[in-house]
């Protein structure tokens, strides 16, 4: 049999074969897209696990880092050192360190808002409060991020995201209740912890709106360096200007924080933030304070009871709701 087409008369069998081939190609394309999506989601889960481990074990080290130097000196060294290290790695990989002129101001403002506020405020919170409890306050970031994204980016949260946010808030609330006496005795630590979380959320939101075109590792390096400049100036103004060499313990702790949480951790975080909506990326970090509390309990005998364990369960469920759905 023959049927008429735009090119003339063709056999029905030929048309059937053509449709079969089209269906096969469409199925192959769909399978490739699904495979790429699964690989992307797997990568996100690996990055989240890495970030949770690197950042979560970081908090208990803060008191050691500032035992002999000021918060400002410690953060000056770690930010400038991490920024230089990240940019050196980017250059070694053959990447250009140039940033388009129209992206420089938003990159600088986002870096100052997140990295300057976060690094100073979170360190003071960890010094004034038990490290795990300070981490809980800093990681109120997902709550701030969801509210700010709704208002400024018009990213209306889904029912699943709202449930995840409620669970995360319950976890933070349980830990805050358990640590109420510590917060009451050190109100400045409480304020510093919340300020760290808010600064992180605002900086992430600004970076999301900027839609930078430079590679993540390059933008991370520049933000670290930019935030390190005003911190260095304050360190010089407040310091005694008396040269001394800290102990090996202090030097090793600062070196570890510079290389792992600051360099690797921030590159990992910005990779996650670049791949997910602001509110979702924020919720992906809710297990960090849980790891901080575990390490604080093991190393510094900080409290870890029923309330803390219940909070961990709430935060784990919150993270599972926003991440595991995306990985299927």
PDB file of C-alpha atoms in Angstrom:
ATOM      1  CA  UNK A   1       0.000   0.000   0.000  1.00  0.00           C
ATOM      2  CA  UNK A   2       1.059   3.570  -0.626  1.00  0.00           C
ATOM      3  CA  UNK A   3       0.070   6.822   1.032  1.00  0.00           C
ATOM      4  CA  UNK A   4       0.633  10.387   0.011  1.00  0.00           C
ATOM      5  CA  UNK A   5       3.141  12.546   1.889  1.00  0.00           C
ATOM      6  CA  UNK A   6       4.732  15.964   1.293  1.00  0.00           C
ATOM      7  CA  UNK A   7       7.455  14.250  -0.738  1.00  0.00           C
ATOM      8  CA  UNK A   8       5.002  12.244  -2.907  1.00  0.00           C
ATOM      9  CA  UNK A   9       3.818   8.671  -2.521  1.00  0.00           C
ATOM     10  CA  UNK A  10       5.591   6.439   0.004  1.00  0.00           C
ATOM     11  CA  UNK A  11       4.730   2.983   1.223  1.00  0.00           C
ATOM     12  CA  UNK A  12       2.863   2.511   4.503  1.00  0.00           C
ATOM     13  CA  UNK A  13       5.614   0.139   5.600  1.00  0.00           C
ATOM     14  CA  UNK A  14       8.219   2.861   5.081  1.00  0.00           C
ATOM     15  CA  UNK A  15       6.186   5.294   7.182  1.00  0.00           C
ATOM     16  CA  UNK A  16       5.853   2.669   9.877  1.00  0.00           C
ATOM     17  CA  UNK A  17       9.600   2.092   9.918  1.00  0.00           C
ATOM     18  CA  UNK A  18      10.209   5.838  10.127  1.00  0.00           C
ATOM     19  CA  UNK A  19       7.858   6.162  13.120  1.00  0.00           C
ATOM     20  CA  UNK A  20       9.593   3.218  14.814  1.00  0.00           C
ATOM     21  CA  UNK A  21      12.982   4.882  14.359  1.00  0.00           C
ATOM     22  CA  UNK A  22      11.603   8.179  15.703  1.00  0.00           C
ATOM     23  CA  UNK A  23      10.201   6.407  18.756  1.00  0.00           C
ATOM     24  CA  UNK A  24      13.526   4.661  19.363  1.00  0.00           C
ATOM     25  CA  UNK A  25      15.421   7.955  19.089  1.00  0.00           C
ATOM     26  CA  UNK A  26      12.967   9.667  21.449  1.00  0.00           C
ATOM     27  CA  UNK A  27      13.310   6.839  23.975  1.00  0.00           C
ATOM     28  CA  UNK A  28      17.100   6.951  23.751  1.00  0.00           C
ATOM     29  CA  UNK A  29      17.081  10.716  24.281  1.00  0.00           C
ATOM     30  CA  UNK A  30      14.758  10.317  27.272  1.00  0.00           C
ATOM     31  CA  UNK A  31      16.971   7.591  28.771  1.00  0.00           C
ATOM     32  CA  UNK A  32      20.082   9.747  28.308  1.00  0.00           C
ATOM     33  CA  UNK A  33      18.359  12.726  29.954  1.00  0.00           C
ATOM     34  CA  UNK A  34      17.216  10.585  32.888  1.00  0.00           C
ATOM     35  CA  UNK A  35      20.722   9.133  33.276  1.00  0.00           C
ATOM     36  CA  UNK A  36      22.252  12.633  33.270  1.00  0.00           C
ATOM     37  CA  UNK A  37      19.696  13.796  35.854  1.00  0.00           C
ATOM     38  CA  UNK A  38      20.481  10.819  38.119  1.00  0.00           C
ATOM     39  CA  UNK A  39      24.210  11.511  37.828  1.00  0.00           C
ATOM     40  CA  UNK A  40      23.598  15.165  38.719  1.00  0.00           C
ATOM     41  CA  UNK A  41      21.489  14.234  41.762  1.00  0.00           C
ATOM     42  CA  UNK A  42      24.078  11.707  42.892  1.00  0.00           C
ATOM     43  CA  UNK A  43      26.743  14.386  42.617  1.00  0.00           C
ATOM     44  CA  UNK A  44      24.619  16.746  44.750  1.00  0.00           C
ATOM     45  CA  UNK A  45      24.168  14.080  47.443  1.00  0.00           C
ATOM     46  CA  UNK A  46      27.928  13.428  47.522  1.00  0.00           C
ATOM     47  CA  UNK A  47      28.628  17.171  47.804  1.00  0.00           C
ATOM     48  CA  UNK A  48      26.100  17.502  50.649  1.00  0.00           C
ATOM     49  CA  UNK A  49      27.674  14.575  52.519  1.00  0.00           C
ATOM     50  CA  UNK A  50      31.148  16.073  52.061  1.00  0.00           C
ATOM     51  CA  UNK A  51      30.011  19.510  53.196  1.00  0.00           C
ATOM     52  CA  UNK A  52      28.245  18.080  56.246  1.00  0.00           C
ATOM     53  CA  UNK A  53      31.382  16.245  57.335  1.00  0.00           C
ATOM     54  CA  UNK A  54      33.848  19.079  56.640  1.00  0.00           C
ATOM     55  CA  UNK A  55      31.749  21.878  58.140  1.00  0.00           C
ATOM     56  CA  UNK A  56      30.249  19.818  60.954  1.00  0.00           C
ATOM     57  CA  UNK A  57      33.617  18.810  62.426  1.00  0.00           C
ATOM     58  CA  UNK A  58      34.863  22.385  62.140  1.00  0.00           C
ATOM     59  CA  UNK A  59      32.978  24.049  64.990  1.00  0.00           C
ATOM     60  CA  UNK A  60      34.675  22.248  67.841  1.00  0.00           C
ATOM     61  CA  UNK A  61      38.036  23.618  66.641  1.00  0.00           C
ATOM     62  CA  UNK A  62      37.138  27.317  66.891  1.00  0.00           C
ATOM     63  CA  UNK A  63      38.064  27.738  70.584  1.00  0.00           C
ATOM     64  CA  UNK A  64      41.463  26.154  69.849  1.00  0.00           C
ATOM     65  CA  UNK A  65      42.027  28.467  66.863  1.00  0.00           C
ATOM     66  CA  UNK A  66      41.487  31.616  68.959  1.00  0.00           C
ATOM     67  CA  UNK A  67      43.238  30.435  72.118  1.00  0.00           C
ATOM     68  CA  UNK A  68      46.327  32.533  71.329  1.00  0.00           C
ATOM     69  CA  UNK A  69      45.175  34.901  68.569  1.00  0.00           C
ATOM     70  CA  UNK A  70      42.098  37.110  68.197  1.00  0.00           C
ATOM     71  CA  UNK A  71      39.003  36.150  66.234  1.00  0.00           C
ATOM     72  CA  UNK A  72      39.922  38.821  63.679  1.00  0.00           C
ATOM     73  CA  UNK A  73      43.490  37.554  63.226  1.00  0.00           C
ATOM     74  CA  UNK A  74      42.312  33.961  62.910  1.00  0.00           C
ATOM     75  CA  UNK A  75      39.697  34.816  60.307  1.00  0.00           C
ATOM     76  CA  UNK A  76      42.065  37.120  58.440  1.00  0.00           C
ATOM     77  CA  UNK A  77      44.588  34.307  57.995  1.00  0.00           C
ATOM     78  CA  UNK A  78      41.986  31.685  57.108  1.00  0.00           C
ATOM     79  CA  UNK A  79      40.075  33.825  54.592  1.00  0.00           C
ATOM     80  CA  UNK A  80      43.094  35.269  52.776  1.00  0.00           C
ATOM     81  CA  UNK A  81      44.873  31.915  52.832  1.00  0.00           C
ATOM     82  CA  UNK A  82      41.815  30.039  51.570  1.00  0.00           C
ATOM     83  CA  UNK A  83      41.128  32.607  48.848  1.00  0.00           C
ATOM     84  CA  UNK A  84      44.707  32.476  47.572  1.00  0.00           C
ATOM     85  CA  UNK A  85      44.708  28.652  47.665  1.00  0.00           C
ATOM     86  CA  UNK A  86      41.419  28.353  45.766  1.00  0.00           C
ATOM     87  CA  UNK A  87      42.524  30.790  43.056  1.00  0.00           C
ATOM     88  CA  UNK A  88      45.887  29.017  42.691  1.00  0.00           C
ATOM     89  CA  UNK A  89      44.058  25.734  42.160  1.00  0.00           C
ATOM     90  CA  UNK A  90      41.738  27.385  39.624  1.00  0.00           C
ATOM     91  CA  UNK A  91      44.699  28.807  37.736  1.00  0.00           C
ATOM     92  CA  UNK A  92      46.518  25.461  37.821  1.00  0.00           C
ATOM     93  CA  UNK A  93      43.437  23.929  36.194  1.00  0.00           C
ATOM     94  CA  UNK A  94      43.767  26.412  33.345  1.00  0.00           C
ATOM     95  CA  UNK A  95      40.828  28.609  34.343  1.00  0.00           C
ATOM     96  CA  UNK A  96      40.829  32.354  33.829  1.00  0.00           C
ATOM     97  CA  UNK A  97      40.680  34.387  37.048  1.00  0.00           C
ATOM     98  CA  UNK A  98      39.055  37.320  35.285  1.00  0.00           C
ATOM     99  CA  UNK A  99      35.581  38.441  36.338  1.00  0.00           C
ATOM    100  CA  UNK A 100      33.404  40.444  33.889  1.00  0.00           C
ATOM    101  CA  UNK A 101      33.197  44.080  34.964  1.00  0.00           C
ATOM    102  CA  UNK A 102      29.406  44.027  35.444  1.00  0.00           C
ATOM    103  CA  UNK A 103      29.691  41.026  37.803  1.00  0.00           C
ATOM    104  CA  UNK A 104      32.397  42.423  40.094  1.00  0.00           C
ATOM    105  CA  UNK A 105      30.190  44.581  42.318  1.00  0.00           C
ATOM    106  CA  UNK A 106      27.515  41.920  43.018  1.00  0.00           C
ATOM    107  CA  UNK A 107      30.254  39.339  43.620  1.00  0.00           C
ATOM    108  CA  UNK A 108      31.983  41.647  46.107  1.00  0.00           C
ATOM    109  CA  UNK A 109      28.757  42.581  47.916  1.00  0.00           C
ATOM    110  CA  UNK A 110      27.646  38.945  48.168  1.00  0.00           C
ATOM    111  CA  UNK A 111      31.062  37.886  49.445  1.00  0.00           C
ATOM    112  CA  UNK A 112      31.112  40.610  52.097  1.00  0.00           C
ATOM    113  CA  UNK A 113      27.553  39.904  53.222  1.00  0.00           C
ATOM    114  CA  UNK A 114      28.020  36.157  53.515  1.00  0.00           C
ATOM    115  CA  UNK A 115      31.696  35.524  54.260  1.00  0.00           C
ATOM    116  CA  UNK A 116      32.479  38.634  56.325  1.00  0.00           C
ATOM    117  CA  UNK A 117      29.366  38.471  58.508  1.00  0.00           C
ATOM    118  CA  UNK A 118      29.343  34.672  58.752  1.00  0.00           C
ATOM    119  CA  UNK A 119      33.010  34.161  59.631  1.00  0.00           C
ATOM    120  CA  UNK A 120      33.191  36.844  62.307  1.00  0.00           C
ATOM    121  CA  UNK A 121      29.771  36.237  63.880  1.00  0.00           C
ATOM    122  CA  UNK A 122      29.957  32.428  63.843  1.00  0.00           C
ATOM    123  CA  UNK A 123      33.411  32.418  65.468  1.00  0.00           C
ATOM    124  CA  UNK A 124      32.300  34.708  68.281  1.00  0.00           C
ATOM    125  CA  UNK A 125      29.212  32.530  68.778  1.00  0.00           C
ATOM    126  CA  UNK A 126      31.351  29.371  68.983  1.00  0.00           C
ATOM    127  CA  UNK A 127      33.638  31.013  71.540  1.00  0.00           C
ATOM    128  CA  UNK A 128      30.807  32.331  73.732  1.00  0.00           C
ATOM    129  CA  UNK A 129      28.584  29.225  73.492  1.00  0.00           C
ATOM    130  CA  UNK A 130      29.109  25.448  73.264  1.00  0.00           C
ATOM    131  CA  UNK A 131      30.176  24.776  69.665  1.00  0.00           C
ATOM    132  CA  UNK A 132      27.178  22.594  68.782  1.00  0.00           C
ATOM    133  CA  UNK A 133      24.674  25.116  70.108  1.00  0.00           C
ATOM    134  CA  UNK A 134      26.419  27.930  68.245  1.00  0.00           C
ATOM    135  CA  UNK A 135      26.221  25.882  65.044  1.00  0.00           C
ATOM    136  CA  UNK A 136      22.472  25.453  65.525  1.00  0.00           C
ATOM    137  CA  UNK A 137      21.976  29.225  65.578  1.00  0.00           C
ATOM    138  CA  UNK A 138      24.146  29.745  62.512  1.00  0.00           C
ATOM    139  CA  UNK A 139      22.275  27.086  60.607  1.00  0.00           C
ATOM    140  CA  UNK A 140      18.961  28.855  60.984  1.00  0.00           C
ATOM    141  CA  UNK A 141      20.058  29.953  57.495  1.00  0.00           C
ATOM    142  CA  UNK A 142      17.499  27.683  55.717  1.00  0.00           C
ATOM    143  CA  UNK A 143      14.656  29.424  57.543  1.00  0.00           C
ATOM    144  CA  UNK A 144      15.921  32.872  56.586  1.00  0.00           C
ATOM    145  CA  UNK A 145      16.658  31.701  53.020  1.00  0.00           C
ATOM    146  CA  UNK A 146      13.157  30.295  52.459  1.00  0.00           C
ATOM    147  CA  UNK A 147      11.465  33.459  53.708  1.00  0.00           C
ATOM    148  CA  UNK A 148      13.768  35.783  51.732  1.00  0.00           C
ATOM    149  CA  UNK A 149      13.465  33.672  48.552  1.00  0.00           C
ATOM    150  CA  UNK A 150       9.683  33.823  48.822  1.00  0.00           C
ATOM    151  CA  UNK A 151       9.722  37.612  49.229  1.00  0.00           C
ATOM    152  CA  UNK A 152      12.481  38.675  46.819  1.00  0.00           C
ATOM    153  CA  UNK A 153      12.803  35.837  44.278  1.00  0.00           C
ATOM    154  CA  UNK A 154       9.109  34.908  44.289  1.00  0.00           C
ATOM    155  CA  UNK A 155      10.091  31.251  44.842  1.00  0.00           C
ATOM    156  CA  UNK A 156       6.881  30.078  46.482  1.00  0.00           C
ATOM    157  CA  UNK A 157       7.740  27.008  48.597  1.00  0.00           C
ATOM    158  CA  UNK A 158       5.953  23.756  47.771  1.00  0.00           C
ATOM    159  CA  UNK A 159       4.060  21.782  50.406  1.00  0.00           C
ATOM    160  CA  UNK A 160       6.995  19.372  50.598  1.00  0.00           C
ATOM    161  CA  UNK A 161       9.461  22.221  51.116  1.00  0.00           C
ATOM    162  CA  UNK A 162       7.250  23.820  53.762  1.00  0.00           C
ATOM    163  CA  UNK A 163       7.034  20.506  55.635  1.00  0.00           C
ATOM    164  CA  UNK A 164      10.799  20.206  55.433  1.00  0.00           C
ATOM    165  CA  UNK A 165      11.142  23.738  56.777  1.00  0.00           C
ATOM    166  CA  UNK A 166       8.777  22.954  59.677  1.00  0.00           C
ATOM    167  CA  UNK A 167      10.828  19.868  60.568  1.00  0.00           C
ATOM    168  CA  UNK A 168      14.087  21.835  60.404  1.00  0.00           C
ATOM    169  CA  UNK A 169      12.547  24.582  62.555  1.00  0.00           C
ATOM    170  CA  UNK A 170      11.411  21.975  65.091  1.00  0.00           C
ATOM    171  CA  UNK A 171      14.952  20.616  65.212  1.00  0.00           C
ATOM    172  CA  UNK A 172      16.425  24.060  65.766  1.00  0.00           C
ATOM    173  CA  UNK A 173      13.721  24.840  68.339  1.00  0.00           C
ATOM    174  CA  UNK A 174      14.452  21.669  70.328  1.00  0.00           C
ATOM    175  CA  UNK A 175      18.154  22.461  70.414  1.00  0.00           C
ATOM    176  CA  UNK A 176      17.495  26.083  71.338  1.00  0.00           C
ATOM    177  CA  UNK A 177      15.259  24.930  74.203  1.00  0.00           C
ATOM    178  CA  UNK A 178      17.911  22.487  75.395  1.00  0.00           C
ATOM    179  CA  UNK A 179      20.513  25.269  75.322  1.00  0.00           C
ATOM    180  CA  UNK A 180      18.301  27.992  76.822  1.00  0.00           C
ATOM    181  CA  UNK A 181      20.496  28.436  79.908  1.00  0.00           C
ATOM    182  CA  UNK A 182      23.623  28.889  77.752  1.00  0.00           C
ATOM    183  CA  UNK A 183      21.837  31.437  75.554  1.00  0.00           C
ATOM    184  CA  UNK A 184      20.588  33.324  78.631  1.00  0.00           C
ATOM    185  CA  UNK A 185      24.079  33.524  80.122  1.00  0.00           C
ATOM    186  CA  UNK A 186      25.662  34.635  76.822  1.00  0.00           C
ATOM    187  CA  UNK A 187      23.105  36.773  74.924  1.00  0.00           C
ATOM    188  CA  UNK A 188      25.826  38.196  72.652  1.00  0.00           C
ATOM    189  CA  UNK A 189      26.651  34.657  71.518  1.00  0.00           C
ATOM    190  CA  UNK A 190      22.968  34.099  70.764  1.00  0.00           C
ATOM    191  CA  UNK A 191      22.763  37.311  68.711  1.00  0.00           C
ATOM    192  CA  UNK A 192      26.030  36.536  66.911  1.00  0.00           C
ATOM    193  CA  UNK A 193      24.811  33.053  65.948  1.00  0.00           C
ATOM    194  CA  UNK A 194      21.533  34.339  64.496  1.00  0.00           C
ATOM    195  CA  UNK A 195      23.364  37.162  62.689  1.00  0.00           C
ATOM    196  CA  UNK A 196      25.680  34.595  61.085  1.00  0.00           C
ATOM    197  CA  UNK A 197      22.715  32.647  59.718  1.00  0.00           C
ATOM    198  CA  UNK A 198      20.981  35.780  58.415  1.00  0.00           C
ATOM    199  CA  UNK A 199      24.148  37.090  56.757  1.00  0.00           C
ATOM    200  CA  UNK A 200      24.703  33.737  55.064  1.00  0.00           C
ATOM    201  CA  UNK A 201      21.141  33.675  53.737  1.00  0.00           C
ATOM    202  CA  UNK A 202      21.263  37.252  52.413  1.00  0.00           C
ATOM    203  CA  UNK A 203      24.655  36.698  50.763  1.00  0.00           C
ATOM    204  CA  UNK A 204      23.444  33.512  49.076  1.00  0.00           C
ATOM    205  CA  UNK A 205      20.321  35.290  47.841  1.00  0.00           C
ATOM    206  CA  UNK A 206      22.413  38.136  46.402  1.00  0.00           C
ATOM    207  CA  UNK A 207      24.676  35.649  44.652  1.00  0.00           C
ATOM    208  CA  UNK A 208      21.681  33.817  43.199  1.00  0.00           C
ATOM    209  CA  UNK A 209      20.236  37.038  41.794  1.00  0.00           C
ATOM    210  CA  UNK A 210      23.611  38.045  40.332  1.00  0.00           C
ATOM    211  CA  UNK A 211      23.711  34.937  38.075  1.00  0.00           C
ATOM    212  CA  UNK A 212      27.492  34.959  37.778  1.00  0.00           C
ATOM    213  CA  UNK A 213      29.010  33.437  34.639  1.00  0.00           C
ATOM    214  CA  UNK A 214      32.478  32.761  36.072  1.00  0.00           C
ATOM    215  CA  UNK A 215      33.322  29.221  37.295  1.00  0.00           C
ATOM    216  CA  UNK A 216      32.301  28.475  40.893  1.00  0.00           C
ATOM    217  CA  UNK A 217      35.878  27.920  42.046  1.00  0.00           C
ATOM    218  CA  UNK A 218      36.936  31.335  40.675  1.00  0.00           C
ATOM    219  CA  UNK A 219      34.036  33.241  42.234  1.00  0.00           C
ATOM    220  CA  UNK A 220      34.640  31.440  45.557  1.00  0.00           C
ATOM    221  CA  UNK A 221      38.323  32.422  45.616  1.00  0.00           C
ATOM    222  CA  UNK A 222      37.602  36.074  44.928  1.00  0.00           C
ATOM    223  CA  UNK A 223      34.834  36.238  47.529  1.00  0.00           C
ATOM    224  CA  UNK A 224      37.150  34.768  50.168  1.00  0.00           C
ATOM    225  CA  UNK A 225      39.866  37.316  49.365  1.00  0.00           C
ATOM    226  CA  UNK A 226      37.440  40.257  49.269  1.00  0.00           C
ATOM    227  CA  UNK A 227      35.911  39.333  52.634  1.00  0.00           C
ATOM    228  CA  UNK A 228      39.375  38.864  54.094  1.00  0.00           C
ATOM    229  CA  UNK A 229      40.482  42.448  53.380  1.00  0.00           C
ATOM    230  CA  UNK A 230      38.253  44.327  55.901  1.00  0.00           C
ATOM    231  CA  UNK A 231      38.799  41.585  58.489  1.00  0.00           C
ATOM    232  CA  UNK A 232      42.564  42.030  58.079  1.00  0.00           C
ATOM    233  CA  UNK A 233      42.253  45.801  58.520  1.00  0.00           C
ATOM    234  CA  UNK A 234      40.275  45.345  61.746  1.00  0.00           C
ATOM    235  CA  UNK A 235      42.831  42.781  62.969  1.00  0.00           C
ATOM    236  CA  UNK A 236      45.633  45.289  62.391  1.00  0.00           C
ATOM    237  CA  UNK A 237      43.717  48.110  64.119  1.00  0.00           C
ATOM    238  CA  UNK A 238      42.790  46.032  67.177  1.00  0.00           C
ATOM    239  CA  UNK A 239      46.036  44.073  67.453  1.00  0.00           C
ATOM    240  CA  UNK A 240      48.960  44.865  69.738  1.00  0.00           C
ATOM    241  CA  UNK A 241      51.388  44.665  66.778  1.00  0.00           C
ATOM    242  CA  UNK A 242      53.709  42.534  68.892  1.00  0.00           C
ATOM    243  CA  UNK A 243      55.161  39.747  66.770  1.00  0.00           C
ATOM    244  CA  UNK A 244      55.027  36.250  68.226  1.00  0.00           C
ATOM    245  CA  UNK A 245      54.784  32.693  66.949  1.00  0.00           C
ATOM    246  CA  UNK A 246      51.742  30.773  68.236  1.00  0.00           C
ATOM    247  CA  UNK A 247      52.029  27.194  69.409  1.00  0.00           C
ATOM    248  CA  UNK A 248      52.042  24.304  66.946  1.00  0.00           C
ATOM    249  CA  UNK A 249      48.519  23.386  68.046  1.00  0.00           C
ATOM    250  CA  UNK A 250      47.159  26.801  67.072  1.00  0.00           C
ATOM    251  CA  UNK A 251      49.076  26.838  63.786  1.00  0.00           C
ATOM    252  CA  UNK A 252      47.890  23.341  62.802  1.00  0.00           C
ATOM    253  CA  UNK A 253      44.264  24.098  63.696  1.00  0.00           C
ATOM    254  CA  UNK A 254      44.269  27.336  61.679  1.00  0.00           C
ATOM    255  CA  UNK A 255      45.961  25.571  58.740  1.00  0.00           C
ATOM    256  CA  UNK A 256      43.380  22.772  58.788  1.00  0.00           C
ATOM    257  CA  UNK A 257      40.457  25.229  58.938  1.00  0.00           C
ATOM    258  CA  UNK A 258      41.979  27.266  56.083  1.00  0.00           C
ATOM    259  CA  UNK A 259      42.448  24.257  53.793  1.00  0.00           C
ATOM    260  CA  UNK A 260      39.418  22.091  54.582  1.00  0.00           C
ATOM    261  CA  UNK A 261      36.346  24.030  55.845  1.00  0.00           C
ATOM    262  CA  UNK A 262      37.288  27.346  54.252  1.00  0.00           C
ATOM    263  CA  UNK A 263      38.724  26.257  50.889  1.00  0.00           C
ATOM    264  CA  UNK A 264      37.138  22.878  50.157  1.00  0.00           C
ATOM    265  CA  UNK A 265      33.988  23.613  52.174  1.00  0.00           C
ATOM    266  CA  UNK A 266      33.162  26.910  50.460  1.00  0.00           C
ATOM    267  CA  UNK A 267      33.831  25.580  46.948  1.00  0.00           C
ATOM    268  CA  UNK A 268      31.511  22.672  47.782  1.00  0.00           C
ATOM    269  CA  UNK A 269      28.852  24.984  49.215  1.00  0.00           C
ATOM    270  CA  UNK A 270      28.847  27.354  46.247  1.00  0.00           C
ATOM    271  CA  UNK A 271      28.617  24.347  43.903  1.00  0.00           C
ATOM    272  CA  UNK A 272      25.492  23.201  45.771  1.00  0.00           C
ATOM    273  CA  UNK A 273      24.023  26.712  45.908  1.00  0.00           C
ATOM    274  CA  UNK A 274      24.622  27.129  42.172  1.00  0.00           C
ATOM    275  CA  UNK A 275      22.746  23.897  41.395  1.00  0.00           C
ATOM    276  CA  UNK A 276      19.683  24.227  43.636  1.00  0.00           C
ATOM    277  CA  UNK A 277      17.126  26.914  44.538  1.00  0.00           C
ATOM    278  CA  UNK A 278      18.221  29.055  47.496  1.00  0.00           C
ATOM    279  CA  UNK A 279      15.725  27.564  49.967  1.00  0.00           C
ATOM    280  CA  UNK A 280      16.540  23.967  48.956  1.00  0.00           C
ATOM    281  CA  UNK A 281      20.303  24.502  49.087  1.00  0.00           C
ATOM    282  CA  UNK A 282      19.920  25.996  52.548  1.00  0.00           C
ATOM    283  CA  UNK A 283      17.961  23.001  53.806  1.00  0.00           C
ATOM    284  CA  UNK A 284      20.658  20.694  52.430  1.00  0.00           C
ATOM    285  CA  UNK A 285      22.945  21.903  55.244  1.00  0.00           C
ATOM    286  CA  UNK A 286      20.664  21.157  58.205  1.00  0.00           C
ATOM    287  CA  UNK A 287      22.703  18.117  59.289  1.00  0.00           C
ATOM    288  CA  UNK A 288      25.857  20.210  59.795  1.00  0.00           C
ATOM    289  CA  UNK A 289      24.900  21.372  63.327  1.00  0.00           C
ATOM    290  CA  UNK A 290      23.988  17.775  64.188  1.00  0.00           C
ATOM    291  CA  UNK A 291      27.524  16.662  63.320  1.00  0.00           C
ATOM    292  CA  UNK A 292      28.828  19.676  65.250  1.00  0.00           C
ATOM    293  CA  UNK A 293      26.884  18.565  68.331  1.00  0.00           C
ATOM    294  CA  UNK A 294      28.174  14.992  68.017  1.00  0.00           C
ATOM    295  CA  UNK A 295      31.792  16.110  67.736  1.00  0.00           C
ATOM    296  CA  UNK A 296      31.290  18.580  70.585  1.00  0.00           C
ATOM    297  CA  UNK A 297      29.881  15.805  72.779  1.00  0.00           C
ATOM    298  CA  UNK A 298      32.755  13.442  71.931  1.00  0.00           C
ATOM    299  CA  UNK A 299      35.651  15.903  72.138  1.00  0.00           C
ATOM    300  CA  UNK A 300      34.447  18.516  74.654  1.00  0.00           C
ATOM    301  CA  UNK A 301      31.780  16.559  76.587  1.00  0.00           C
ATOM    302  CA  UNK A 302      29.044  18.959  75.463  1.00  0.00           C
ATOM    303  CA  UNK A 303      25.447  17.908  76.230  1.00  0.00           C
ATOM    304  CA  UNK A 304      23.838  15.221  74.057  1.00  0.00           C
ATOM    305  CA  UNK A 305      20.523  13.973  75.432  1.00  0.00           C
ATOM    306  CA  UNK A 306      16.976  13.143  74.279  1.00  0.00           C
ATOM    307  CA  UNK A 307      16.253  16.685  73.059  1.00  0.00           C
ATOM    308  CA  UNK A 308      19.409  16.808  70.960  1.00  0.00           C
ATOM    309  CA  UNK A 309      18.768  13.352  69.487  1.00  0.00           C
ATOM    310  CA  UNK A 310      15.146  14.286  68.677  1.00  0.00           C
ATOM    311  CA  UNK A 311      16.433  17.419  66.941  1.00  0.00           C
ATOM    312  CA  UNK A 312      18.801  15.315  64.847  1.00  0.00           C
ATOM    313  CA  UNK A 313      15.918  13.113  63.717  1.00  0.00           C
ATOM    314  CA  UNK A 314      13.857  16.179  62.732  1.00  0.00           C
ATOM    315  CA  UNK A 315      16.737  17.689  60.750  1.00  0.00           C
ATOM    316  CA  UNK A 316      17.577  14.401  59.035  1.00  0.00           C
ATOM    317  CA  UNK A 317      13.937  14.039  57.955  1.00  0.00           C
ATOM    318  CA  UNK A 318      13.926  17.655  56.707  1.00  0.00           C
ATOM    319  CA  UNK A 319      16.998  17.078  54.551  1.00  0.00           C
ATOM    320  CA  UNK A 320      15.644  13.774  53.232  1.00  0.00           C
ATOM    321  CA  UNK A 321      12.416  15.461  52.099  1.00  0.00           C
ATOM    322  CA  UNK A 322      14.180  18.026  49.914  1.00  0.00           C
ATOM    323  CA  UNK A 323      17.092  15.934  48.626  1.00  0.00           C
ATOM    324  CA  UNK A 324      15.965  12.326  48.245  1.00  0.00           C
ATOM    325  CA  UNK A 325      12.960  13.357  46.155  1.00  0.00           C
ATOM    326  CA  UNK A 326      15.341  15.046  43.730  1.00  0.00           C
ATOM    327  CA  UNK A 327      17.548  11.985  43.483  1.00  0.00           C
ATOM    328  CA  UNK A 328      14.800   9.668  42.240  1.00  0.00           C
TER     329      UNK A 328
END
